[in-house]
mmCIF file with all atom_site columns, C-alpha atoms in Angstrom:
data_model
loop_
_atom_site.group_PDB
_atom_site.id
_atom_site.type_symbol
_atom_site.label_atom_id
_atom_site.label_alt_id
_atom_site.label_comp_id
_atom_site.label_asym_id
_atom_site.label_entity_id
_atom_site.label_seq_id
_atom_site.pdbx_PDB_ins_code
_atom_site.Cartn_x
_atom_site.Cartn_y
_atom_site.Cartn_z
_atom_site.occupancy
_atom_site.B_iso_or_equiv
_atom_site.pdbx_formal_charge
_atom_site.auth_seq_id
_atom_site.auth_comp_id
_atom_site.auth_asym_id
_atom_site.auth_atom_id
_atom_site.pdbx_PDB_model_num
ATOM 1   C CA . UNK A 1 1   ? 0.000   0.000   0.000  1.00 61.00 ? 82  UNK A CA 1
ATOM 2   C CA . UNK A 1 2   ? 1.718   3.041   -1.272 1.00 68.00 ? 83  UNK A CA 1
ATOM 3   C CA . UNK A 1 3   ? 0.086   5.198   1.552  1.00 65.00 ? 84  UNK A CA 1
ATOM 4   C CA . UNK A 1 4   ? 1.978   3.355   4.061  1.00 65.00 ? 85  UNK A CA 1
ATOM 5   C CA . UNK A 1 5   ? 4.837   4.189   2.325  1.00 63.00 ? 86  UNK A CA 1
ATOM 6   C CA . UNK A 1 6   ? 4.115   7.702   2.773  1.00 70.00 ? 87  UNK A CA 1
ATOM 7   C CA . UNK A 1 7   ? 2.663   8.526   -0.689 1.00 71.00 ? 88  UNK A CA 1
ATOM 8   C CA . UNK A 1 8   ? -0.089  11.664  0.836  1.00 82.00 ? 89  UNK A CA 1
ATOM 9   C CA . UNK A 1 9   ? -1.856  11.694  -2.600 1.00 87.00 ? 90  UNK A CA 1
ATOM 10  C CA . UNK A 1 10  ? -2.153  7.867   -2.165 1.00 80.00 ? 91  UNK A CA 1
ATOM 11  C CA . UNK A 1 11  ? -3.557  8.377   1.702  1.00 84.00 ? 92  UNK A CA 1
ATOM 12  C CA . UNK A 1 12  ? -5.740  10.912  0.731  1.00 89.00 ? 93  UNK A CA 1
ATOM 13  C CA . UNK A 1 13  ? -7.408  8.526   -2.242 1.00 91.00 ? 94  UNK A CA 1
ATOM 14  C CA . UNK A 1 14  ? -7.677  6.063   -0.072 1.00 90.00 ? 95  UNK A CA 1
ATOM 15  C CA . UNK A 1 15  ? -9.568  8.091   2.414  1.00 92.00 ? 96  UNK A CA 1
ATOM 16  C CA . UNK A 1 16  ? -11.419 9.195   -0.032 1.00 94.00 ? 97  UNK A CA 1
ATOM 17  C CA . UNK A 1 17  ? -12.662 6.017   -1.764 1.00 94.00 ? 98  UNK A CA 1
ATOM 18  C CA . UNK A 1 18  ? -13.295 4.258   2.254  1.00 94.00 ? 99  UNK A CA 1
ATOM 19  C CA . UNK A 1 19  ? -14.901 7.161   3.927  1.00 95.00 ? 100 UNK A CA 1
ATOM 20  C CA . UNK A 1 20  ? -18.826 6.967   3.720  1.00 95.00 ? 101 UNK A CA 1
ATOM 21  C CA . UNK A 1 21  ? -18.712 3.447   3.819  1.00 96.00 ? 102 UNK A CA 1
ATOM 22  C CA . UNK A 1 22  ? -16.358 3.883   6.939  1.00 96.00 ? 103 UNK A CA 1
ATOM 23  C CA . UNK A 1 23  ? -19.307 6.836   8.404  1.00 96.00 ? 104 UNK A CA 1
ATOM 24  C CA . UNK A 1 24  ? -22.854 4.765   7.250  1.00 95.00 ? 105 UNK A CA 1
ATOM 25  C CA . UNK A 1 25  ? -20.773 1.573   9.457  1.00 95.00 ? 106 UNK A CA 1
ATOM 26  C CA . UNK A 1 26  ? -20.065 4.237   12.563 1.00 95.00 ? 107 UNK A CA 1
ATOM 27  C CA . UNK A 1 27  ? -23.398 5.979   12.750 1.00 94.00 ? 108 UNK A CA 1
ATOM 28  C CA . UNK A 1 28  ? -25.074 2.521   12.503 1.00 93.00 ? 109 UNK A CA 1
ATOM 29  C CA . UNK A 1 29  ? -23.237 1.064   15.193 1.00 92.00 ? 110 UNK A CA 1
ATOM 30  C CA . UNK A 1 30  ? -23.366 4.406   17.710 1.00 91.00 ? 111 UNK A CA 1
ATOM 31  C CA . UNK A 1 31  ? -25.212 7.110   15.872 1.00 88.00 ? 112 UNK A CA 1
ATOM 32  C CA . UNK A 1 32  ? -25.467 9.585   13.591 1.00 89.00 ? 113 UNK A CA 1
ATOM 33  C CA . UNK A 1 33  ? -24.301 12.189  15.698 1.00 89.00 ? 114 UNK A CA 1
ATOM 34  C CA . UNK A 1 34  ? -21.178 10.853  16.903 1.00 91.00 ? 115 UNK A CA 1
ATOM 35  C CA . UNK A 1 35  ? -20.232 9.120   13.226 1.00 93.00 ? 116 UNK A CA 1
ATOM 36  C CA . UNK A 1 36  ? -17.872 12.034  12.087 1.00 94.00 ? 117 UNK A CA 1
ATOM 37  C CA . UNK A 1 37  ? -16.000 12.245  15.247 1.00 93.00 ? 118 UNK A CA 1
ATOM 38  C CA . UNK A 1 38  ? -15.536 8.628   14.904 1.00 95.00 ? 119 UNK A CA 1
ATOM 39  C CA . UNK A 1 39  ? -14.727 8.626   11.195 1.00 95.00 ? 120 UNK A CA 1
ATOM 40  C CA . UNK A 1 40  ? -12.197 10.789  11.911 1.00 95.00 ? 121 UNK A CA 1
ATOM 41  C CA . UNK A 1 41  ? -11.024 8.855   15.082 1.00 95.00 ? 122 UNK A CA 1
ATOM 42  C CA . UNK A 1 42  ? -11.041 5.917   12.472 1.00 96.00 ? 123 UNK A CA 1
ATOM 43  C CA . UNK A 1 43  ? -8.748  7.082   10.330 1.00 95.00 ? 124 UNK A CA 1
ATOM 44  C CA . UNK A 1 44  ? -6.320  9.110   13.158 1.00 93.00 ? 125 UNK A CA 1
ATOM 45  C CA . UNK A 1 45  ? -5.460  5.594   14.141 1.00 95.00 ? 126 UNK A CA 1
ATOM 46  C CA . UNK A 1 46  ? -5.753  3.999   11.044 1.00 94.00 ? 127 UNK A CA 1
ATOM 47  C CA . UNK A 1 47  ? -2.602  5.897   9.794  1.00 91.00 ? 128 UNK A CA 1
ATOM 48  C CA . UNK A 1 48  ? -1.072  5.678   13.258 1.00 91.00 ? 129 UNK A CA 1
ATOM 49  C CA . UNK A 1 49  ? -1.165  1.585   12.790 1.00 91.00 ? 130 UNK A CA 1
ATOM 50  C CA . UNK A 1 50  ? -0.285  1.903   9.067  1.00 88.00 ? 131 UNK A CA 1
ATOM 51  C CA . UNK A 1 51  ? 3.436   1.477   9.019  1.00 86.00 ? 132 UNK A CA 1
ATOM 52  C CA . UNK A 1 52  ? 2.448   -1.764  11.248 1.00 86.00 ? 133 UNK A CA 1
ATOM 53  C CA . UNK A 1 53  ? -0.004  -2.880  8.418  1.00 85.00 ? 134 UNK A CA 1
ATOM 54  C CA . UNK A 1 54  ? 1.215   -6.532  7.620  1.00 84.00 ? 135 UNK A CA 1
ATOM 55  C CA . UNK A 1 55  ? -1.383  -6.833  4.702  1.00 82.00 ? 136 UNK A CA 1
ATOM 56  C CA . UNK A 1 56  ? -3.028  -10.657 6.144  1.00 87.00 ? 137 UNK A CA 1
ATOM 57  C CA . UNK A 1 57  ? -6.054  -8.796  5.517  1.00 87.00 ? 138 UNK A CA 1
ATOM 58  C CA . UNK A 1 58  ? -7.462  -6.545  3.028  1.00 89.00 ? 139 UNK A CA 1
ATOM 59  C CA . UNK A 1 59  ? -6.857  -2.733  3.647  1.00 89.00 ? 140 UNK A CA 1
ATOM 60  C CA . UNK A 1 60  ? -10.710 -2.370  3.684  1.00 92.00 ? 141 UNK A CA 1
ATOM 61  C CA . UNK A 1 61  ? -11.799 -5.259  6.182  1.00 93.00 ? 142 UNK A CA 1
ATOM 62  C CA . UNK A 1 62  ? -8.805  -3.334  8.359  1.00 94.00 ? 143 UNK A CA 1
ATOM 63  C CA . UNK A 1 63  ? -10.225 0.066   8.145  1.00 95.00 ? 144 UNK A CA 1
ATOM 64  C CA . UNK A 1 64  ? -13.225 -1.666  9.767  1.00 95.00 ? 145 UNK A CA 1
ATOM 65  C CA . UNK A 1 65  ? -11.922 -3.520  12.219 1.00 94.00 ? 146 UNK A CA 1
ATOM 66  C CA . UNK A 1 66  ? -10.158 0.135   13.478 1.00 96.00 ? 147 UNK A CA 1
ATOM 67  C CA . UNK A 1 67  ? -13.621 1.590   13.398 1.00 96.00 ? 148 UNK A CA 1
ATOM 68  C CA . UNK A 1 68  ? -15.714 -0.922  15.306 1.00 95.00 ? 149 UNK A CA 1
ATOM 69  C CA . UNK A 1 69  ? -12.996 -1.291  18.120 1.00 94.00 ? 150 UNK A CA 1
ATOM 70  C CA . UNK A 1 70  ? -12.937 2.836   17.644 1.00 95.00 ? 151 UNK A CA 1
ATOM 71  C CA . UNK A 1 71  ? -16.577 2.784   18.386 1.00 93.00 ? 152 UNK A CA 1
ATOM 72  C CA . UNK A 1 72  ? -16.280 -0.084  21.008 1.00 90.00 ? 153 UNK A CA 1
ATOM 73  C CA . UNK A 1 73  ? -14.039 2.297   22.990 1.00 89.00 ? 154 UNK A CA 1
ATOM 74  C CA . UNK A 1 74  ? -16.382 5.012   22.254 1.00 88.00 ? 155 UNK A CA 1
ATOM 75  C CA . UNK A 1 75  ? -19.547 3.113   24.072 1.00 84.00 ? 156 UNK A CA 1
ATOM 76  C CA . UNK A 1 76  ? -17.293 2.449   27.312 1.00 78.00 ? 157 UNK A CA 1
ATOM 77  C CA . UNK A 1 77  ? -15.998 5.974   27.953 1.00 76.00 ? 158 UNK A CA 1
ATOM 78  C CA . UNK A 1 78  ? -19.340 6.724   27.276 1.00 73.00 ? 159 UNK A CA 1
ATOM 79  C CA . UNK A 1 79  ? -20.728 4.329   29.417 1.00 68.00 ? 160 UNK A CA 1
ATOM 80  C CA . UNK A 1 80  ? -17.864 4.997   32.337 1.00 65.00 ? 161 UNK A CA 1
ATOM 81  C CA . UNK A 1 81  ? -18.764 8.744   32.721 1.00 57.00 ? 162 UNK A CA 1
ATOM 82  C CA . UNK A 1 82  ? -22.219 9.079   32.587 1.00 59.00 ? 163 UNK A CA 1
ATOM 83  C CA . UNK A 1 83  ? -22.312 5.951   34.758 1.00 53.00 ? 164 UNK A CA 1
ATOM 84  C CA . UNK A 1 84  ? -25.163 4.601   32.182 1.00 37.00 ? 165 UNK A CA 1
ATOM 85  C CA . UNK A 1 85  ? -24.599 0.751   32.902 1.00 45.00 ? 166 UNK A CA 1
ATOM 86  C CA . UNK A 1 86  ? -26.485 1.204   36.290 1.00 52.00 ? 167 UNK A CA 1
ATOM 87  C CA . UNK A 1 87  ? -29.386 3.518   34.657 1.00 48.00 ? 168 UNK A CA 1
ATOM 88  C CA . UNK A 1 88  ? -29.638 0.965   31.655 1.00 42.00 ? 169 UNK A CA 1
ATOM 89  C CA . UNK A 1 89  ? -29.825 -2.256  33.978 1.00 51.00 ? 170 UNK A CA 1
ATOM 90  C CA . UNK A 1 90  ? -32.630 -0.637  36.067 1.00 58.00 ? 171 UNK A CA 1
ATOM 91  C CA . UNK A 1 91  ? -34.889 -0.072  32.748 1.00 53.00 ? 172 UNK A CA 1
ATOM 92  C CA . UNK A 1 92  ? -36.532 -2.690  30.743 1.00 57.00 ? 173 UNK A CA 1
ATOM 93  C CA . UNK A 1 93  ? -35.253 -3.271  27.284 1.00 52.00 ? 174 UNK A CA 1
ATOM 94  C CA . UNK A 1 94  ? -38.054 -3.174  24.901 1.00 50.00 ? 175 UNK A CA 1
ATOM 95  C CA . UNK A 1 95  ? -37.534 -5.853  22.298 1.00 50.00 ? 176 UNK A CA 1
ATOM 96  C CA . UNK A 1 96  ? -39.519 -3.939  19.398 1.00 50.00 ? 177 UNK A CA 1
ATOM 97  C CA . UNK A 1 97  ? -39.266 -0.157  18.473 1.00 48.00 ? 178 UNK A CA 1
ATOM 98  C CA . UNK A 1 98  ? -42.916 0.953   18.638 1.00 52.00 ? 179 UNK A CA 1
ATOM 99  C CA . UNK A 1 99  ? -44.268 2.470   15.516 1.00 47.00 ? 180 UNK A CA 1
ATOM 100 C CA . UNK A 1 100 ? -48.250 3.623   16.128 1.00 48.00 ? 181 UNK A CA 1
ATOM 101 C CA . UNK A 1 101 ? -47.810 5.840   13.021 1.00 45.00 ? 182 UNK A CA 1
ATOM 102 C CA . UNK A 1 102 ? -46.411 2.876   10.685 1.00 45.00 ? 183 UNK A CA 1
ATOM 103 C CA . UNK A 1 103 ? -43.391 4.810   9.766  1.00 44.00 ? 184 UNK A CA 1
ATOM 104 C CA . UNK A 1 104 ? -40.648 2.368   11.177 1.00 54.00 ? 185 UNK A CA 1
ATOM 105 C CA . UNK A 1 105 ? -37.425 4.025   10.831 1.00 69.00 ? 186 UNK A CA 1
ATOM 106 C CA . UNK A 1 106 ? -34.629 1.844   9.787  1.00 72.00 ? 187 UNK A CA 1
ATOM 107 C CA . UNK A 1 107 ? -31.996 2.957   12.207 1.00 75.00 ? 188 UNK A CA 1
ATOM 108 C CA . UNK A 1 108 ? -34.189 2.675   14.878 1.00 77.00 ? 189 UNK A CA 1
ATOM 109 C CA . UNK A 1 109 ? -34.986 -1.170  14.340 1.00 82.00 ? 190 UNK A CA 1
ATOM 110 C CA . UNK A 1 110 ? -30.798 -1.523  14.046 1.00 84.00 ? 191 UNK A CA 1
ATOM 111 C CA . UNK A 1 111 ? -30.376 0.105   17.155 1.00 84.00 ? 192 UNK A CA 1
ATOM 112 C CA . UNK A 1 112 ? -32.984 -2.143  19.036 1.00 86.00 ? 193 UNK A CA 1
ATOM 113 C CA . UNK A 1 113 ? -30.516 -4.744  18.530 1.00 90.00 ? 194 UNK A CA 1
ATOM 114 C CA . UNK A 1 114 ? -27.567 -5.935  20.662 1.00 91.00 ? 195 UNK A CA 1
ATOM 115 C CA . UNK A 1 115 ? -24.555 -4.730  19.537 1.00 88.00 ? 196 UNK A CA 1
ATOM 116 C CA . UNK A 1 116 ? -23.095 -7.990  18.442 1.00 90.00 ? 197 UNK A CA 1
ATOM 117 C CA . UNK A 1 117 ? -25.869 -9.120  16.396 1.00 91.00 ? 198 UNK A CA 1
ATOM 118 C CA . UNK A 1 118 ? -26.017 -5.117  14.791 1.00 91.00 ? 199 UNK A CA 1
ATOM 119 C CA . UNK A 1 119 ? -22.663 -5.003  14.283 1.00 90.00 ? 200 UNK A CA 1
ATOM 120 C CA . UNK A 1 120 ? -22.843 -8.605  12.522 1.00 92.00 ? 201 UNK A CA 1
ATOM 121 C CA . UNK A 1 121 ? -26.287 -7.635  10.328 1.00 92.00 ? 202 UNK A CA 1
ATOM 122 C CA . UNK A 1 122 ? -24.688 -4.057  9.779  1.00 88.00 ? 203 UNK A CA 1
ATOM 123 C CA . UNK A 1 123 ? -21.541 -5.289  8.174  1.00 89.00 ? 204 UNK A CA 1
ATOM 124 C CA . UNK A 1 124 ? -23.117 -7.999  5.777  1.00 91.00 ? 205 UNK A CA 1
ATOM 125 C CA . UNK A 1 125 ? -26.629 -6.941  5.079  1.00 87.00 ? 206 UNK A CA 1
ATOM 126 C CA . UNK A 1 126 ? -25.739 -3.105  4.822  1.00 85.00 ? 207 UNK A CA 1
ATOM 127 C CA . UNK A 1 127 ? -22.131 -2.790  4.029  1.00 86.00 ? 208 UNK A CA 1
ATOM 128 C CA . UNK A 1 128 ? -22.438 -5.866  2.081  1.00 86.00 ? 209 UNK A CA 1
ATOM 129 C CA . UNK A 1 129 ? -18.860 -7.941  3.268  1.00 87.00 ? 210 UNK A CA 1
ATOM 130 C CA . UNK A 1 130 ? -18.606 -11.634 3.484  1.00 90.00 ? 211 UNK A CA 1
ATOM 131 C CA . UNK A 1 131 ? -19.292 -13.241 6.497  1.00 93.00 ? 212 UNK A CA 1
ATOM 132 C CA . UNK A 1 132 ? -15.591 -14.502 6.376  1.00 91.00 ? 213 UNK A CA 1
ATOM 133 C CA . UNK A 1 133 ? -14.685 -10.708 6.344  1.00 89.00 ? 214 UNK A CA 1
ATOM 134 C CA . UNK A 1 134 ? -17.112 -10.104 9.145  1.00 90.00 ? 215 UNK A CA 1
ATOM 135 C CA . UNK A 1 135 ? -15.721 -12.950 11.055 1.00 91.00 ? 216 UNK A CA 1
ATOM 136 C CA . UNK A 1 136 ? -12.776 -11.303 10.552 1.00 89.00 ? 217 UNK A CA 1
ATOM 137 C CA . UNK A 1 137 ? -13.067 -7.813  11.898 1.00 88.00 ? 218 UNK A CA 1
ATOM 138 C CA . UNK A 1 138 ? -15.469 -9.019  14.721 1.00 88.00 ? 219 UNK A CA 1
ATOM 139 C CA . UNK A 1 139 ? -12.865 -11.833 15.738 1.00 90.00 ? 220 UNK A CA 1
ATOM 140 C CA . UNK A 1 140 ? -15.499 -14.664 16.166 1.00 92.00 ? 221 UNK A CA 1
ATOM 141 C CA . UNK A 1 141 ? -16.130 -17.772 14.023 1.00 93.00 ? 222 UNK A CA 1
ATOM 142 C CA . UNK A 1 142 ? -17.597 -17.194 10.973 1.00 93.00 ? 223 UNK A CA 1
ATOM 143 C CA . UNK A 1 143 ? -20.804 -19.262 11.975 1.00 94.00 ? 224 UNK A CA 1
ATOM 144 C CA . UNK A 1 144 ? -21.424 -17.256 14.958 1.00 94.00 ? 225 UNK A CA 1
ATOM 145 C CA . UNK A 1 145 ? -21.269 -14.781 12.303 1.00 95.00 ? 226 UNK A CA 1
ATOM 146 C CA . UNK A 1 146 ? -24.370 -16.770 11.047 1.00 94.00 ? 227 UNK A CA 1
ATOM 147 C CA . UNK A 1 147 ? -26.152 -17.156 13.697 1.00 94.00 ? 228 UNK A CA 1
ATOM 148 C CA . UNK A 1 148 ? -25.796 -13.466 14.787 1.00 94.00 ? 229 UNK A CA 1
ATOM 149 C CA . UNK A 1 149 ? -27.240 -12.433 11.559 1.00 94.00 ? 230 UNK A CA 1
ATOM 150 C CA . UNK A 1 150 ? -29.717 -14.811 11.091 1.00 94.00 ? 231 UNK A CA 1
ATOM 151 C CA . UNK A 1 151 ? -31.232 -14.041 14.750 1.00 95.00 ? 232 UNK A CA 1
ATOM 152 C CA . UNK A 1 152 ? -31.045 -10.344 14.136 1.00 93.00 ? 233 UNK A CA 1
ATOM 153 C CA . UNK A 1 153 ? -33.500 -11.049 11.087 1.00 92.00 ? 234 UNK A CA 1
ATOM 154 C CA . UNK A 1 154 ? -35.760 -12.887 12.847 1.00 91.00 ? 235 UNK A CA 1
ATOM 155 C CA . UNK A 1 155 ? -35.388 -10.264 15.776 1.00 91.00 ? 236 UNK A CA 1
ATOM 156 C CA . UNK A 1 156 ? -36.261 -7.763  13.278 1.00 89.00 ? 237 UNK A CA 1
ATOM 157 C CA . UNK A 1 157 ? -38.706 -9.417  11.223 1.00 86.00 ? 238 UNK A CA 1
ATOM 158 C CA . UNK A 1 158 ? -40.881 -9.252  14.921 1.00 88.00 ? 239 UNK A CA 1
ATOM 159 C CA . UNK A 1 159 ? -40.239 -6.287  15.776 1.00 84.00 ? 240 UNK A CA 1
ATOM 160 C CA . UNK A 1 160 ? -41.760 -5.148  12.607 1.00 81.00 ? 241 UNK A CA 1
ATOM 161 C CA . UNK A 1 161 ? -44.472 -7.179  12.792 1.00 82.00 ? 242 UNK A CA 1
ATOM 162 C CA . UNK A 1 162 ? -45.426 -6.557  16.411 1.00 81.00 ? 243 UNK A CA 1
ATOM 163 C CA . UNK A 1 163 ? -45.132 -2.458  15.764 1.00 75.00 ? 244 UNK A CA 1
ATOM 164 C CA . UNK A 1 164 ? -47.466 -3.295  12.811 1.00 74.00 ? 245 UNK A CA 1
ATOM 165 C CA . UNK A 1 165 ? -50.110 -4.809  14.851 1.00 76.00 ? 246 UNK A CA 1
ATOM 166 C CA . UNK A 1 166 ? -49.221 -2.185  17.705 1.00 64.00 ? 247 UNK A CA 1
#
């Protein structure tokens, strides 16, 4: 990769050509508020690791892998300073987004699920990778790669169905 090589025009196109697909996989993961901050904290570590880049991967599947754990961290601080793990354990956890006006909102239904089966769905269904590349970046088997996508369809498939009939 001739960015890690210190080419800028080649870091730049290769920002360019990975960005909104890097942003559309942040802001479905966390949301759409925090996505450019963590674009951007994607890619300030992404060229920090790149002279350690050994290539056993593709750059792309990479880039992802930087932004999930980016957003991973980005749940915890989160999590550690409002002190939201106590408030969140305390409240139910609805297992359907209620829609009485039929307009179900797509990032709503992602967000109702848990973050491992999201991130799974996110990155083959939306983003379109293998599960092999999914496996990959998530660092799991790639048939509990399967089965986390294949329960967050079912998981979503209800929660449509019940916010129809709601």
């Amino acid at each position: 990769m001739a960015a890690r090589d210190g080419d800028d025009a080649a870091a730049g196109a290769f920002v360019r050509t990975t960005q909104a697909e890097i942003w559309r996989f942040v802001a479905a993961l966390v949301d759409r508020e925090a996505a450019d901050d963590l674009t951007q904290e994607t890619y300030l570590r992404a060229f920090r690791a790149l002279p350690d880049f050994e290539g056993r991967s593709t750059a792309r599947t990479w880039l992802l892998g930087i932004a999930r754990r980016a957003c991973a961290d980005h749940i915890r601080s989160l999590t550690r300073l409002r002190r939201l793990d106590d408030r969140l354990a305390a409240q139910p956890h609805p297992t359907h987004v209620p829609d009485q006006a039929g307009a179900l909102a797509a990032g709503d239904l992602l967000r109702s699920l848990p973050d491992d089966r999201r991130s799974a769905f996110v990155l083959t269904q939306v983003i379109g990778l293998s599960y092999e590349e999914t496996a990959d970046i998530e660092q799991v088997p790639v048939g509990t790669i399967r089965s986390r996508v294949a329960r967050a369809r079912t998981q979503l498939i209800e929660a449509v169905l019940a916010a129809r009939a709601g």
